[in-house]
């Protein structure tokens, strides 16, 4: 590859919008926000959004499910090498101390095998790995619903469950989730103000599913269209005082129905860690409704 065919550009506080709408992350005082791009004939081939923290460490991205490199269709190994070489030069010029990249799982970025290979070759160290479980393929999603819905509707009626689904009108559900997780002894690391701002700014990307029994909330799950062709299962919680055997499955099937109605290519049911270790029962439960897996990798390079 002739590097002259490519151009590396970097911009602070970029204004362009990416399909992954959380590309900016959540900024704090002293943070600097950048976008690095690899261009060919003035067209973007590969990009990386990142934040330089006030302490000089770099992260792509901050307080989001993931960030990492995004490729427009396909890219060569030489192009990735050129991009990484130029990126590291700029980060050193900015006196950065390290860079952490949380790369989206493979279903979001099909060039991941090449990207991970090149990162390793540049001395990036693998510092984290999370297993994500997916329900992939529109036909499979429809087929699963056809098989599950008749029984699901009967169960819902028998339990007296009703479902509310739609755009978010108030944020009372966050209080429920916080209280329920506290009762269970689980962490609640949600930055509520930032989440509320994101939902308010991108109302077409967030969907709340709530199940009720005689007016009392049984469960909530916040679903997010992280990209236009995907649905992310985020912040699920079940009321410990209202839980029955079917509560979890009811919530999952409602999420799958939402994914089908939105016409997404896959549903990301996220990771299943508990205090840094595999939550085997949760992985087993999700596997009843998923058909593929992919790892989210975290890479770090000391500068």
Tab-separated table of C-alpha atoms in Angstrom, residues 57-286:
chain	number	residue	atom	x	y	z
A	57	UNK	CA	-5.021	8.767	29.746
A	58	UNK	CA	-7.032	8.144	26.578
A	59	UNK	CA	-10.161	6.014	26.335
A	60	UNK	CA	-12.388	4.976	23.447
A	61	UNK	CA	-14.900	5.411	24.828
A	62	UNK	CA	-15.856	6.657	28.266
A	63	UNK	CA	-18.942	5.472	30.176
A	64	UNK	CA	-20.450	3.724	27.148
A	65	UNK	CA	-20.936	0.017	26.352
A	66	UNK	CA	-17.990	0.184	23.934
A	67	UNK	CA	-16.229	2.400	21.399
A	68	UNK	CA	-13.269	1.369	19.317
A	69	UNK	CA	-12.560	1.413	15.604
A	70	UNK	CA	-15.277	1.646	12.978
A	71	UNK	CA	-14.565	0.648	9.385
A	72	UNK	CA	-16.538	1.633	6.298
A	73	UNK	CA	-17.065	-1.775	4.639
A	74	UNK	CA	-13.519	-3.179	4.368
A	75	UNK	CA	-9.948	-2.080	5.047
A	76	UNK	CA	-6.504	-3.540	4.311
A	77	UNK	CA	-3.898	-4.495	6.904
A	78	UNK	CA	-1.565	-1.807	5.470
A	79	UNK	CA	-4.257	0.817	5.955
A	80	UNK	CA	-4.808	-0.214	9.582
A	81	UNK	CA	-1.054	-0.110	10.163
A	82	UNK	CA	-0.800	3.406	8.699
A	83	UNK	CA	-3.758	4.558	10.840
A	84	UNK	CA	-2.230	3.158	14.061
A	85	UNK	CA	1.218	4.614	13.325
A	86	UNK	CA	-0.220	8.093	12.749
A	87	UNK	CA	-2.549	7.829	15.752
A	88	UNK	CA	0.282	6.935	18.137
A	89	UNK	CA	2.402	9.854	16.847
A	90	UNK	CA	-0.448	12.297	17.549
A	91	UNK	CA	-1.164	10.861	21.012
A	92	UNK	CA	2.493	11.268	21.979
A	93	UNK	CA	2.429	14.844	20.688
A	94	UNK	CA	-0.556	15.422	22.983
A	95	UNK	CA	1.549	14.029	25.892
A	96	UNK	CA	-0.903	11.181	26.439
A	97	UNK	CA	0.148	8.476	28.889
A	98	UNK	CA	-1.846	5.504	27.616
A	99	UNK	CA	-4.736	4.574	25.359
A	100	UNK	CA	-7.526	2.119	26.204
A	101	UNK	CA	-9.728	0.827	23.399
A	102	UNK	CA	-12.945	-1.053	24.173
A	103	UNK	CA	-13.693	-2.622	20.803
A	104	UNK	CA	-17.323	-3.428	19.955
A	105	UNK	CA	-18.128	-7.146	19.480
A	106	UNK	CA	-17.843	-8.652	16.003
A	107	UNK	CA	-21.509	-8.284	15.041
A	108	UNK	CA	-21.104	-4.500	15.194
A	109	UNK	CA	-17.734	-4.448	13.387
A	110	UNK	CA	-16.976	-7.261	10.931
A	111	UNK	CA	-13.321	-6.232	10.527
A	112	UNK	CA	-12.536	-7.094	14.148
A	113	UNK	CA	-10.267	-10.112	13.520
A	114	UNK	CA	-7.916	-7.886	11.502
A	115	UNK	CA	-8.201	-5.008	13.988
A	116	UNK	CA	-7.400	-7.224	16.983
A	117	UNK	CA	-4.488	-8.797	15.130
A	118	UNK	CA	-2.993	-5.397	14.292
A	119	UNK	CA	-3.495	-4.026	17.811
A	120	UNK	CA	-1.639	-7.007	19.242
A	121	UNK	CA	1.174	-6.483	16.748
A	122	UNK	CA	1.517	-2.850	17.831
A	123	UNK	CA	2.076	-3.879	21.453
A	124	UNK	CA	-1.431	-3.334	22.774
A	125	UNK	CA	-2.111	-5.643	25.716
A	126	UNK	CA	-5.408	-7.458	26.134
A	127	UNK	CA	-6.759	-6.257	29.479
A	128	UNK	CA	-10.376	-7.344	29.401
A	129	UNK	CA	-12.780	-9.727	27.699
A	130	UNK	CA	-16.558	-9.886	28.069
A	131	UNK	CA	-18.818	-12.446	26.420
A	132	UNK	CA	-21.912	-10.950	24.734
A	133	UNK	CA	-24.838	-13.150	23.705
A	134	UNK	CA	-26.880	-12.318	20.603
A	135	UNK	CA	-30.067	-13.283	18.841
A	136	UNK	CA	-29.040	-12.820	15.230
A	137	UNK	CA	-30.886	-12.860	11.869
A	138	UNK	CA	-34.332	-11.405	11.233
A	139	UNK	CA	-35.741	-14.748	10.064
A	140	UNK	CA	-34.533	-16.457	13.240
A	141	UNK	CA	-36.045	-13.680	15.373
A	142	UNK	CA	-39.418	-14.124	13.625
A	143	UNK	CA	-39.230	-17.914	13.894
A	144	UNK	CA	-38.498	-17.807	17.612
A	145	UNK	CA	-41.448	-15.489	18.185
A	146	UNK	CA	-43.811	-17.734	16.220
A	147	UNK	CA	-42.769	-20.657	18.425
A	148	UNK	CA	-42.917	-18.782	21.739
A	149	UNK	CA	-45.789	-16.277	21.430
A	150	UNK	CA	-48.845	-18.553	21.864
A	151	UNK	CA	-47.552	-19.945	25.177
A	152	UNK	CA	-46.280	-16.500	26.197
A	153	UNK	CA	-49.692	-14.872	25.726
A	154	UNK	CA	-51.390	-17.600	27.793
A	155	UNK	CA	-48.824	-17.240	30.601
A	156	UNK	CA	-49.145	-13.456	30.621
A	157	UNK	CA	-52.942	-13.711	30.859
A	158	UNK	CA	-52.793	-16.336	33.612
A	159	UNK	CA	-50.406	-14.206	35.685
A	160	UNK	CA	-52.433	-11.037	35.071
A	161	UNK	CA	-49.401	-9.401	33.454
A	162	UNK	CA	-49.789	-6.339	31.252
A	163	UNK	CA	-47.035	-4.713	29.215
A	164	UNK	CA	-46.272	-1.070	28.590
A	165	UNK	CA	-43.913	-0.346	25.724
A	166	UNK	CA	-42.874	2.874	24.091
A	167	UNK	CA	-40.931	6.061	24.291
A	168	UNK	CA	-39.954	7.284	27.741
A	169	UNK	CA	-42.259	9.869	29.281
A	170	UNK	CA	-40.797	9.946	32.808
A	171	UNK	CA	-37.852	8.444	34.655
A	172	UNK	CA	-39.567	6.880	37.658
A	173	UNK	CA	-38.447	3.462	36.402
A	174	UNK	CA	-34.868	4.337	37.399
A	175	UNK	CA	-35.940	4.585	41.057
A	176	UNK	CA	-37.512	1.126	40.827
A	177	UNK	CA	-34.396	-0.382	39.225
A	178	UNK	CA	-32.126	1.237	41.803
A	179	UNK	CA	-34.256	-0.021	44.728
A	180	UNK	CA	-34.633	-3.543	43.319
A	181	UNK	CA	-30.894	-3.872	42.713
A	182	UNK	CA	-30.176	-2.586	46.219
A	183	UNK	CA	-32.457	-5.235	47.735
A	184	UNK	CA	-30.614	-7.916	45.746
A	185	UNK	CA	-27.215	-6.530	46.729
A	186	UNK	CA	-26.305	-5.755	43.110
A	187	UNK	CA	-24.393	-2.702	41.921
A	188	UNK	CA	-26.149	0.298	40.365
A	189	UNK	CA	-23.534	2.291	38.468
A	190	UNK	CA	-25.879	4.379	36.330
A	191	UNK	CA	-25.016	8.049	35.891
A	192	UNK	CA	-28.646	9.083	35.918
A	193	UNK	CA	-28.245	12.709	34.850
A	194	UNK	CA	-26.168	11.748	31.815
A	195	UNK	CA	-28.553	8.906	30.886
A	196	UNK	CA	-31.562	11.227	31.128
A	197	UNK	CA	-29.773	13.749	28.898
A	198	UNK	CA	-28.987	11.051	26.324
A	199	UNK	CA	-32.578	9.788	26.299
A	200	UNK	CA	-33.859	13.351	25.934
A	201	UNK	CA	-31.412	14.048	23.087
A	202	UNK	CA	-32.060	10.779	21.222
A	203	UNK	CA	-35.656	9.780	22.087
A	204	UNK	CA	-35.953	7.613	18.960
A	205	UNK	CA	-33.117	5.369	20.178
A	206	UNK	CA	-34.478	4.379	23.618
A	207	UNK	CA	-37.444	2.118	24.415
A	208	UNK	CA	-38.760	1.178	27.843
A	209	UNK	CA	-40.556	-2.124	28.385
A	210	UNK	CA	-42.398	-2.447	31.705
A	211	UNK	CA	-44.491	-5.373	32.925
A	212	UNK	CA	-47.185	-4.766	35.550
A	213	UNK	CA	-49.425	-6.922	37.700
A	214	UNK	CA	-52.509	-5.139	39.083
A	215	UNK	CA	-50.791	-1.792	38.615
A	216	UNK	CA	-47.587	-2.812	40.417
A	217	UNK	CA	-44.344	-2.910	38.417
A	218	UNK	CA	-42.962	-6.431	38.021
A	219	UNK	CA	-39.998	-5.577	35.767
A	220	UNK	CA	-38.392	-2.924	33.603
A	221	UNK	CA	-35.866	-3.141	30.798
A	222	UNK	CA	-34.420	-0.221	28.847
A	223	UNK	CA	-33.605	-1.138	25.243
A	224	UNK	CA	-31.286	0.971	23.102
A	225	UNK	CA	-30.726	1.095	19.351
A	226	UNK	CA	-26.963	1.552	19.661
A	227	UNK	CA	-26.779	1.255	15.876
A	228	UNK	CA	-29.552	1.436	13.310
A	229	UNK	CA	-29.572	-2.344	12.746
A	230	UNK	CA	-29.293	-3.514	16.375
A	231	UNK	CA	-31.095	-3.490	19.726
A	232	UNK	CA	-29.182	-3.537	23.025
A	233	UNK	CA	-30.728	-5.072	26.156
A	234	UNK	CA	-29.806	-2.606	28.899
A	235	UNK	CA	-30.681	-2.182	32.585
A	236	UNK	CA	-32.990	-5.173	33.079
A	237	UNK	CA	-34.436	-5.484	36.568
A	238	UNK	CA	-37.179	-7.540	38.242
A	239	UNK	CA	-39.033	-6.562	41.402
A	240	UNK	CA	-37.808	-9.105	44.016
A	241	UNK	CA	-41.192	-9.003	45.775
A	242	UNK	CA	-43.131	-9.772	42.567
A	243	UNK	CA	-40.848	-12.273	40.881
A	244	UNK	CA	-42.154	-15.646	39.725
A	245	UNK	CA	-40.508	-18.313	37.598
A	246	UNK	CA	-41.759	-16.762	34.351
A	247	UNK	CA	-40.829	-13.120	35.050
A	248	UNK	CA	-37.427	-13.239	33.340
A	249	UNK	CA	-38.638	-15.121	30.276
A	250	UNK	CA	-41.612	-12.764	29.900
A	251	UNK	CA	-39.251	-9.791	29.793
A	252	UNK	CA	-36.943	-11.441	27.227
A	253	UNK	CA	-39.806	-12.316	24.863
A	254	UNK	CA	-41.160	-8.757	25.067
A	255	UNK	CA	-37.667	-7.513	24.084
A	256	UNK	CA	-37.551	-9.932	21.135
A	257	UNK	CA	-40.982	-8.688	20.019
A	258	UNK	CA	-39.660	-5.123	20.114
A	259	UNK	CA	-36.586	-6.108	18.075
A	260	UNK	CA	-38.832	-7.770	15.495
A	261	UNK	CA	-41.106	-4.721	15.232
A	262	UNK	CA	-38.059	-2.464	14.748
A	263	UNK	CA	-36.679	-4.737	12.022
A	264	UNK	CA	-33.204	-5.040	13.553
A	265	UNK	CA	-30.632	-7.569	12.326
A	266	UNK	CA	-29.634	-8.645	15.831
A	267	UNK	CA	-30.422	-8.195	19.512
A	268	UNK	CA	-27.468	-7.834	21.897
A	269	UNK	CA	-28.286	-9.318	25.302
A	270	UNK	CA	-25.011	-8.025	26.694
A	271	UNK	CA	-22.558	-9.629	29.084
A	272	UNK	CA	-23.324	-11.783	32.113
A	273	UNK	CA	-20.587	-11.050	34.630
A	274	UNK	CA	-21.119	-10.849	38.368
A	275	UNK	CA	-18.329	-9.168	40.354
A	276	UNK	CA	-15.842	-9.898	37.561
A	277	UNK	CA	-16.697	-13.583	37.210
A	278	UNK	CA	-18.943	-15.500	34.837
A	279	UNK	CA	-22.574	-15.566	35.966
A	280	UNK	CA	-23.213	-19.118	34.785
A	281	UNK	CA	-26.937	-19.205	35.547
A	282	UNK	CA	-27.548	-15.974	33.615
A	283	UNK	CA	-25.450	-17.157	30.648
A	284	UNK	CA	-27.428	-20.416	30.630
A	285	UNK	CA	-30.747	-18.541	30.814
A	286	UNK	CA	-29.874	-16.196	27.926
